Amino acid sequence: MIKIEFKSKTPIYKQLRKQIIEGIASGDLQPGESMPSVRQMAEDIGINLHTVNKTYQILKNQGYLISHRRKKVVVNSREKMIDPDYKRQLEKKLRPIIAESICQGVEQKEFKNIVSNLYDEIQKEDQ
Amino acid sequence: MFSELILPIIILIVMAVLGGLAPLVQPKNLLFGVRIPQKLLKTAVPSHFKRKFIKTYLSIDLVWLIIGIFIIFKFGSGPYIYTILVQILIMFGNYAFWNKKVKNWKEEKLQQQPGLASQNTARVVDTQFRKEKLTIHNFWYFIPGVLLFFQLAINLYYYLTVSEQMVRKEQIVSLIISSIFIFVIMLWQHYVIRNAKQQVSARNPQKSRQQNILFRRRWSKFLFIILTLLIIGNLVMNLSYLDIIDLDAQISENVYMIVPLLALIGSVILAIVTGQSGSRIDLNKNEEESEYDDVDDDSHWKLGIFYYNPADPSFLVEKRIGVGWTLNFANPKSYIFIIAIIAILIITSTV
């Protein structure tokens, strides 16, 4: 399921990117599975075709999706998604969030709890 | 004489009933085409709108029914298409009136208590939706397709061999046109049901998704059966015109009444049981309602009836009031569609 908030400050193409990645992470979108066409996705959400196209393009560049024969876009295999540089990026992204959490009085244990709960929530292990 | 008036009268009555079903078939968060935020729905239950809707509709429509039936009796079945047109106008007028009323009511309530407005709104879309079986399989269309082909072939054969014996050529031509027309409608409704914009509610995505799939499947099956029966009816009539089968005049007349009746009464029952977007289907599945409301797109629904949203690339959408599908009139495809319909009407009426 993809959820788009039109009133949000986050641009729609970014929301869509996050939602598709979450779909892949949760197993809703399986490797090798074809994505809805750009037109179909744009019509169902009710947004411009270019927006969907942009998101697909970004996800293709990042290795999450791959063009398969002519126009069909499919979910890439898990191994091919992996970016060797990702862990370094993750640290960079997490650092300000952790700093902010410390200022907000979130204990280390609590922080770990939140992360582990979210991790479980997204990754529905039993499939 | 009398029996040929019964069908127009029944059609008129059933159309009137369909016009009154709106409050019954609408999804919970829609009131005459107006999106109602969860919190507003919980505090003020606007049930009086439904009662008043039925009251105004009945009082106007009963008068029209009596006039309409009188017209049909007096002038025969000829002007019955106009009685139906007036009926549709009354129905739309009533929709537009109550749409406006509820819109004003909502606006007023939200001004008094801004806290009742939706906090989070979202549009939810299921990436797996199109992979579900939304319609019957294409394979089924072979049946009416073969029947239609058979009808064309046998007429052609008779025309080429025993043309002088074909006494009812005009009626046969109109039967052929009618069958082709029905077949085209069949393919069209299949296309509509398969491609119309998906309706998954942000409030209960899993449940509404399932309901929407079942809604489409049921209408797909129902329309296929009805339209196939119409093609069979045409074929049987055609064969009797060619003197291939001997058909009792009484029987053929009855058959011609029964199928449209079945279609109309069946659609009333299906509408009530299923509801628009499948909202009345009980799934025995209690999904916890999310904190999200559906996006408020009231302003794109002119009079609550016509969808006009240039920012939405979709062409076919589910109606806001009543049951079925409608067009996004901001999409250029809609104009092509309307022009095509007008062209077909002009061509068929001149043939």
mmCIF file with all atom_site columns, N, CA and C in Angstrom, chain B residues 144-188:
data_model
loop_
_atom_site.group_PDB
_atom_site.id
_atom_site.type_symbol
_atom_site.label_atom_id
_atom_site.label_alt_id
_atom_site.label_comp_id
_atom_site.label_asym_id
_atom_site.label_entity_id
_atom_site.label_seq_id
_atom_site.pdbx_PDB_ins_code
_atom_site.Cartn_x
_atom_site.Cartn_y
_atom_site.Cartn_z
_atom_site.occupancy
_atom_site.B_iso_or_equiv
_atom_site.pdbx_formal_charge
_atom_site.auth_seq_id
_atom_site.auth_comp_id
_atom_site.auth_asym_id
_atom_site.auth_atom_id
_atom_site.pdbx_PDB_model_num
ATOM 1   N N  . PRO B 1 144 ? -20.471 -14.533 -26.238 1.00 0.00 ? 144 PRO B N  1
ATOM 2   C CA . PRO B 1 144 ? -21.270 -13.577 -27.019 1.00 0.00 ? 144 PRO B CA 1
ATOM 3   C C  . PRO B 1 144 ? -20.637 -13.257 -28.366 1.00 0.00 ? 144 PRO B C  1
ATOM 4   N N  . GLY B 1 145 ? -19.297 -13.302 -28.427 1.00 0.00 ? 145 GLY B N  1
ATOM 5   C CA . GLY B 1 145 ? -18.604 -13.027 -29.682 1.00 0.00 ? 145 GLY B CA 1
ATOM 6   C C  . GLY B 1 145 ? -18.977 -14.040 -30.750 1.00 0.00 ? 145 GLY B C  1
ATOM 7   N N  . VAL B 1 146 ? -18.967 -15.317 -30.361 1.00 0.00 ? 146 VAL B N  1
ATOM 8   C CA . VAL B 1 146 ? -19.333 -16.369 -31.304 1.00 0.00 ? 146 VAL B CA 1
ATOM 9   C C  . VAL B 1 146 ? -20.803 -16.238 -31.706 1.00 0.00 ? 146 VAL B C  1
ATOM 10  N N  . LEU B 1 147 ? -21.658 -15.945 -30.736 1.00 0.00 ? 147 LEU B N  1
ATOM 11  C CA . LEU B 1 147 ? -23.087 -15.783 -31.036 1.00 0.00 ? 147 LEU B CA 1
ATOM 12  C C  . LEU B 1 147 ? -23.300 -14.650 -32.041 1.00 0.00 ? 147 LEU B C  1
ATOM 13  N N  . LEU B 1 148 ? -22.581 -13.554 -31.820 1.00 0.00 ? 148 LEU B N  1
ATOM 14  C CA . LEU B 1 148 ? -22.702 -12.410 -32.719 1.00 0.00 ? 148 LEU B CA 1
ATOM 15  C C  . LEU B 1 148 ? -22.198 -12.772 -34.118 1.00 0.00 ? 148 LEU B C  1
ATOM 16  N N  . PHE B 1 149 ? -21.084 -13.465 -34.145 1.00 0.00 ? 149 PHE B N  1
ATOM 17  C CA . PHE B 1 149 ? -20.509 -13.891 -35.425 1.00 0.00 ? 149 PHE B CA 1
ATOM 18  C C  . PHE B 1 149 ? -21.492 -14.803 -36.169 1.00 0.00 ? 149 PHE B C  1
ATOM 19  N N  . PHE B 1 150 ? -22.090 -15.716 -35.396 1.00 0.00 ? 150 PHE B N  1
ATOM 20  C CA . PHE B 1 150 ? -23.072 -16.631 -35.973 1.00 0.00 ? 150 PHE B CA 1
ATOM 21  C C  . PHE B 1 150 ? -24.251 -15.857 -36.555 1.00 0.00 ? 150 PHE B C  1
ATOM 22  N N  . GLN B 1 151 ? -24.716 -14.875 -35.826 1.00 0.00 ? 151 GLN B N  1
ATOM 23  C CA . GLN B 1 151 ? -25.846 -14.049 -36.302 1.00 0.00 ? 151 GLN B CA 1
ATOM 24  C C  . GLN B 1 151 ? -25.483 -13.349 -37.619 1.00 0.00 ? 151 GLN B C  1
ATOM 25  N N  . LEU B 1 152 ? -24.307 -12.761 -37.659 1.00 0.00 ? 152 LEU B N  1
ATOM 26  C CA . LEU B 1 152 ? -23.864 -12.072 -38.878 1.00 0.00 ? 152 LEU B CA 1
ATOM 27  C C  . LEU B 1 152 ? -23.731 -13.056 -40.033 1.00 0.00 ? 152 LEU B C  1
ATOM 28  N N  . ALA B 1 153 ? -23.109 -14.218 -39.743 1.00 0.00 ? 153 ALA B N  1
ATOM 29  C CA . ALA B 1 153 ? -22.827 -15.188 -40.804 1.00 0.00 ? 153 ALA B CA 1
ATOM 30  C C  . ALA B 1 153 ? -24.117 -15.747 -41.398 1.00 0.00 ? 153 ALA B C  1
ATOM 31  N N  . ILE B 1 154 ? -25.059 -16.095 -40.537 1.00 0.00 ? 154 ILE B N  1
ATOM 32  C CA . ILE B 1 154 ? -26.279 -16.735 -41.043 1.00 0.00 ? 154 ILE B CA 1
ATOM 33  C C  . ILE B 1 154 ? -27.113 -15.754 -41.862 1.00 0.00 ? 154 ILE B C  1
ATOM 34  N N  . ASN B 1 155 ? -27.107 -14.469 -41.434 1.00 0.00 ? 155 ASN B N  1
ATOM 35  C CA . ASN B 1 155 ? -27.828 -13.466 -42.214 1.00 0.00 ? 155 ASN B CA 1
ATOM 36  C C  . ASN B 1 155 ? -27.174 -13.246 -43.576 1.00 0.00 ? 155 ASN B C  1
ATOM 37  N N  . LEU B 1 156 ? -25.856 -13.226 -43.550 1.00 0.00 ? 156 LEU B N  1
ATOM 38  C CA . LEU B 1 156 ? -25.124 -13.035 -44.799 1.00 0.00 ? 156 LEU B CA 1
ATOM 39  C C  . LEU B 1 156 ? -25.394 -14.203 -45.754 1.00 0.00 ? 156 LEU B C  1
ATOM 40  N N  . TYR B 1 157 ? -25.382 -15.397 -45.168 1.00 0.00 ? 157 TYR B N  1
ATOM 41  C CA . TYR B 1 157 ? -25.626 -16.600 -45.961 1.00 0.00 ? 157 TYR B CA 1
ATOM 42  C C  . TYR B 1 157 ? -27.020 -16.546 -46.602 1.00 0.00 ? 157 TYR B C  1
ATOM 43  N N  . TYR B 1 158 ? -27.997 -16.203 -45.805 1.00 0.00 ? 158 TYR B N  1
ATOM 44  C CA . TYR B 1 158 ? -29.369 -16.129 -46.337 1.00 0.00 ? 158 TYR B CA 1
ATOM 45  C C  . TYR B 1 158 ? -29.483 -15.025 -47.379 1.00 0.00 ? 158 TYR B C  1
ATOM 46  N N  . TYR B 1 159 ? -28.787 -13.935 -47.114 1.00 0.00 ? 159 TYR B N  1
ATOM 47  C CA . TYR B 1 159 ? -28.849 -12.802 -48.042 1.00 0.00 ? 159 TYR B CA 1
ATOM 48  C C  . TYR B 1 159 ? -28.266 -13.181 -49.395 1.00 0.00 ? 159 TYR B C  1
ATOM 49  N N  . LEU B 1 160 ? -27.191 -13.951 -49.360 1.00 0.00 ? 160 LEU B N  1
ATOM 50  C CA . LEU B 1 160 ? -26.517 -14.323 -50.605 1.00 0.00 ? 160 LEU B CA 1
ATOM 51  C C  . LEU B 1 160 ? -27.250 -15.439 -51.351 1.00 0.00 ? 160 LEU B C  1
ATOM 52  N N  . THR B 1 161 ? -27.949 -16.318 -50.615 1.00 0.00 ? 161 THR B N  1
ATOM 53  C CA . THR B 1 161 ? -28.587 -17.461 -51.270 1.00 0.00 ? 161 THR B CA 1
ATOM 54  C C  . THR B 1 161 ? -30.071 -17.235 -51.532 1.00 0.00 ? 161 THR B C  1
ATOM 55  N N  . VAL B 1 162 ? -30.814 -16.892 -50.501 1.00 0.00 ? 162 VAL B N  1
ATOM 56  C CA . VAL B 1 162 ? -32.271 -16.794 -50.685 1.00 0.00 ? 162 VAL B CA 1
ATOM 57  C C  . VAL B 1 162 ? -32.756 -15.389 -50.341 1.00 0.00 ? 162 VAL B C  1
ATOM 58  N N  . SER B 1 163 ? -32.082 -14.401 -50.888 1.00 0.00 ? 163 SER B N  1
ATOM 59  C CA . SER B 1 163 ? -32.364 -13.012 -50.553 1.00 0.00 ? 163 SER B CA 1
ATOM 60  C C  . SER B 1 163 ? -33.843 -12.646 -50.735 1.00 0.00 ? 163 SER B C  1
ATOM 61  N N  . GLU B 1 164 ? -34.433 -13.166 -51.830 1.00 0.00 ? 164 GLU B N  1
ATOM 62  C CA . GLU B 1 164 ? -35.820 -12.777 -52.132 1.00 0.00 ? 164 GLU B CA 1
ATOM 63  C C  . GLU B 1 164 ? -36.808 -13.296 -51.092 1.00 0.00 ? 164 GLU B C  1
ATOM 64  N N  . GLN B 1 165 ? -36.380 -14.345 -50.364 1.00 0.00 ? 165 GLN B N  1
ATOM 65  C CA . GLN B 1 165 ? -37.285 -14.892 -49.347 1.00 0.00 ? 165 GLN B CA 1
ATOM 66  C C  . GLN B 1 165 ? -37.206 -14.134 -48.020 1.00 0.00 ? 165 GLN B C  1
ATOM 67  N N  . MET B 1 166 ? -36.202 -13.270 -47.886 1.00 0.00 ? 166 MET B N  1
ATOM 68  C CA . MET B 1 166 ? -36.069 -12.529 -46.625 1.00 0.00 ? 166 MET B CA 1
ATOM 69  C C  . MET B 1 166 ? -37.066 -11.371 -46.628 1.00 0.00 ? 166 MET B C  1
ATOM 70  N N  . VAL B 1 167 ? -38.134 -11.575 -45.893 1.00 0.00 ? 167 VAL B N  1
ATOM 71  C CA . VAL B 1 167 ? -39.196 -10.577 -45.945 1.00 0.00 ? 167 VAL B CA 1
ATOM 72  C C  . VAL B 1 167 ? -39.031 -9.452  -44.936 1.00 0.00 ? 167 VAL B C  1
ATOM 73  N N  . ARG B 1 168 ? -38.284 -9.736  -43.870 1.00 0.00 ? 168 ARG B N  1
ATOM 74  C CA . ARG B 1 168 ? -38.207 -8.711  -42.815 1.00 0.00 ? 168 ARG B CA 1
ATOM 75  C C  . ARG B 1 168 ? -36.795 -8.139  -42.720 1.00 0.00 ? 168 ARG B C  1
ATOM 76  N N  . LYS B 1 169 ? -36.333 -7.661  -43.860 1.00 0.00 ? 169 LYS B N  1
ATOM 77  C CA . LYS B 1 169 ? -34.935 -7.190  -43.910 1.00 0.00 ? 169 LYS B CA 1
ATOM 78  C C  . LYS B 1 169 ? -34.676 -6.041  -42.937 1.00 0.00 ? 169 LYS B C  1
ATOM 79  N N  . GLU B 1 170 ? -35.616 -5.113  -42.902 1.00 0.00 ? 170 GLU B N  1
ATOM 80  C CA . GLU B 1 170 ? -35.412 -3.938  -42.040 1.00 0.00 ? 170 GLU B CA 1
ATOM 81  C C  . GLU B 1 170 ? -35.250 -4.321  -40.575 1.00 0.00 ? 170 GLU B C  1
ATOM 82  N N  . GLN B 1 171 ? -36.175 -5.194  -40.131 1.00 0.00 ? 171 GLN B N  1
ATOM 83  C CA . GLN B 1 171 ? -36.085 -5.613  -38.724 1.00 0.00 ? 171 GLN B CA 1
ATOM 84  C C  . GLN B 1 171 ? -34.784 -6.355  -38.453 1.00 0.00 ? 171 GLN B C  1
ATOM 85  N N  . ILE B 1 172 ? -34.371 -7.156  -39.454 1.00 0.00 ? 172 ILE B N  1
ATOM 86  C CA . ILE B 1 172 ? -33.136 -7.915  -39.265 1.00 0.00 ? 172 ILE B CA 1
ATOM 87  C C  . ILE B 1 172 ? -31.944 -6.974  -39.144 1.00 0.00 ? 172 ILE B C  1
ATOM 88  N N  . VAL B 1 173 ? -31.921 -5.958  -39.995 1.00 0.00 ? 173 VAL B N  1
ATOM 89  C CA . VAL B 1 173 ? -30.811 -4.993  -39.920 1.00 0.00 ? 173 VAL B CA 1
ATOM 90  C C  . VAL B 1 173 ? -30.776 -4.330  -38.546 1.00 0.00 ? 173 VAL B C  1
ATOM 91  N N  . SER B 1 174 ? -31.938 -3.957  -38.048 1.00 0.00 ? 174 SER B N  1
ATOM 92  C CA . SER B 1 174 ? -31.934 -3.285  -36.743 1.00 0.00 ? 174 SER B CA 1
ATOM 93  C C  . SER B 1 174 ? -31.528 -4.253  -35.629 1.00 0.00 ? 174 SER B C  1
ATOM 94  N N  . LEU B 1 175 ? -31.861 -5.530  -35.792 1.00 0.00 ? 175 LEU B N  1
ATOM 95  C CA . LEU B 1 175 ? -31.426 -6.520  -34.798 1.00 0.00 ? 175 LEU B CA 1
ATOM 96  C C  . LEU B 1 175 ? -29.906 -6.685  -34.819 1.00 0.00 ? 175 LEU B C  1
ATOM 97  N N  . ILE B 1 176 ? -29.348 -6.679  -36.021 1.00 0.00 ? 176 ILE B N  1
ATOM 98  C CA . ILE B 1 176 ? -27.889 -6.821  -36.148 1.00 0.00 ? 176 ILE B CA 1
ATOM 99  C C  . ILE B 1 176 ? -27.188 -5.622  -35.504 1.00 0.00 ? 176 ILE B C  1
ATOM 100 N N  . ILE B 1 177 ? -27.684 -4.421  -35.823 1.00 0.00 ? 177 ILE B N  1
ATOM 101 C CA . ILE B 1 177 ? -27.088 -3.217  -35.236 1.00 0.00 ? 177 ILE B CA 1
ATOM 102 C C  . ILE B 1 177 ? -27.175 -3.279  -33.716 1.00 0.00 ? 177 ILE B C  1
ATOM 103 N N  . SER B 1 178 ? -28.347 -3.697  -33.241 1.00 0.00 ? 178 SER B N  1
ATOM 104 C CA . SER B 1 178 ? -28.554 -3.791  -31.804 1.00 0.00 ? 178 SER B CA 1
ATOM 105 C C  . SER B 1 178 ? -27.546 -4.755  -31.173 1.00 0.00 ? 178 SER B C  1
ATOM 106 N N  . SER B 1 179 ? -27.339 -5.917  -31.801 1.00 0.00 ? 179 SER B N  1
ATOM 107 C CA . SER B 1 179 ? -26.398 -6.899  -31.239 1.00 0.00 ? 179 SER B CA 1
ATOM 108 C C  . SER B 1 179 ? -24.967 -6.369  -31.224 1.00 0.00 ? 179 SER B C  1
ATOM 109 N N  . ILE B 1 180 ? -24.578 -5.719  -32.304 1.00 0.00 ? 180 ILE B N  1
ATOM 110 C CA . ILE B 1 180 ? -23.216 -5.158  -32.359 1.00 0.00 ? 180 ILE B CA 1
ATOM 111 C C  . ILE B 1 180 ? -23.050 -4.112  -31.259 1.00 0.00 ? 180 ILE B C  1
ATOM 112 N N  . PHE B 1 181 ? -24.080 -3.297  -31.137 1.00 0.00 ? 181 PHE B N  1
ATOM 113 C CA . PHE B 1 181 ? -24.077 -2.239  -30.132 1.00 0.00 ? 181 PHE B CA 1
ATOM 114 C C  . PHE B 1 181 ? -23.915 -2.832  -28.724 1.00 0.00 ? 181 PHE B C  1
ATOM 115 N N  . ILE B 1 182 ? -24.683 -3.873  -28.448 1.00 0.00 ? 182 ILE B N  1
ATOM 116 C CA . ILE B 1 182 ? -24.615 -4.518  -27.128 1.00 0.00 ? 182 ILE B CA 1
ATOM 117 C C  . ILE B 1 182 ? -23.210 -5.088  -26.896 1.00 0.00 ? 182 ILE B C  1
ATOM 118 N N  . PHE B 1 183 ? -22.645 -5.691  -27.938 1.00 0.00 ? 183 PHE B N  1
ATOM 119 C CA . PHE B 1 183 ? -21.307 -6.278  -27.803 1.00 0.00 ? 183 PHE B CA 1
ATOM 120 C C  . PHE B 1 183 ? -20.273 -5.189  -27.503 1.00 0.00 ? 183 PHE B C  1
ATOM 121 N N  . VAL B 1 184 ? -20.407 -4.054  -28.183 1.00 0.00 ? 184 VAL B N  1
ATOM 122 C CA . VAL B 1 184 ? -19.476 -2.942  -27.934 1.00 0.00 ? 184 VAL B CA 1
ATOM 123 C C  . VAL B 1 184 ? -19.616 -2.451  -26.489 1.00 0.00 ? 184 VAL B C  1
ATOM 124 N N  . ILE B 1 185 ? -20.865 -2.329  -26.021 1.00 0.00 ? 185 ILE B N  1
ATOM 125 C CA . ILE B 1 185 ? -21.095 -1.904  -24.632 1.00 0.00 ? 185 ILE B CA 1
ATOM 126 C C  . ILE B 1 185 ? -20.437 -2.886  -23.663 1.00 0.00 ? 185 ILE B C  1
ATOM 127 N N  . MET B 1 186 ? -20.550 -4.157  -24.003 1.00 0.00 ? 186 MET B N  1
ATOM 128 C CA . MET B 1 186 ? -19.967 -5.209  -23.181 1.00 0.00 ? 186 MET B CA 1
ATOM 129 C C  . MET B 1 186 ? -18.463 -5.017  -23.015 1.00 0.00 ? 186 MET B C  1
ATOM 130 N N  . LEU B 1 187 ? -17.784 -4.801  -24.145 1.00 0.00 ? 187 LEU B N  1
ATOM 131 C CA . LEU B 1 187 ? -16.336 -4.618  -24.097 1.00 0.00 ? 187 LEU B CA 1
ATOM 132 C C  . LEU B 1 187 ? -15.990 -3.330  -23.351 1.00 0.00 ? 187 LEU B C  1
ATOM 133 N N  . TRP B 1 188 ? -16.811 -2.329  -23.555 1.00 0.00 ? 188 TRP B N  1
ATOM 134 C CA . TRP B 1 188 ? -16.587 -1.037  -22.901 1.00 0.00 ? 188 TRP B CA 1
ATOM 135 C C  . TRP B 1 188 ? -16.698 -1.163  -21.393 1.00 0.00 ? 188 TRP B C  1
#
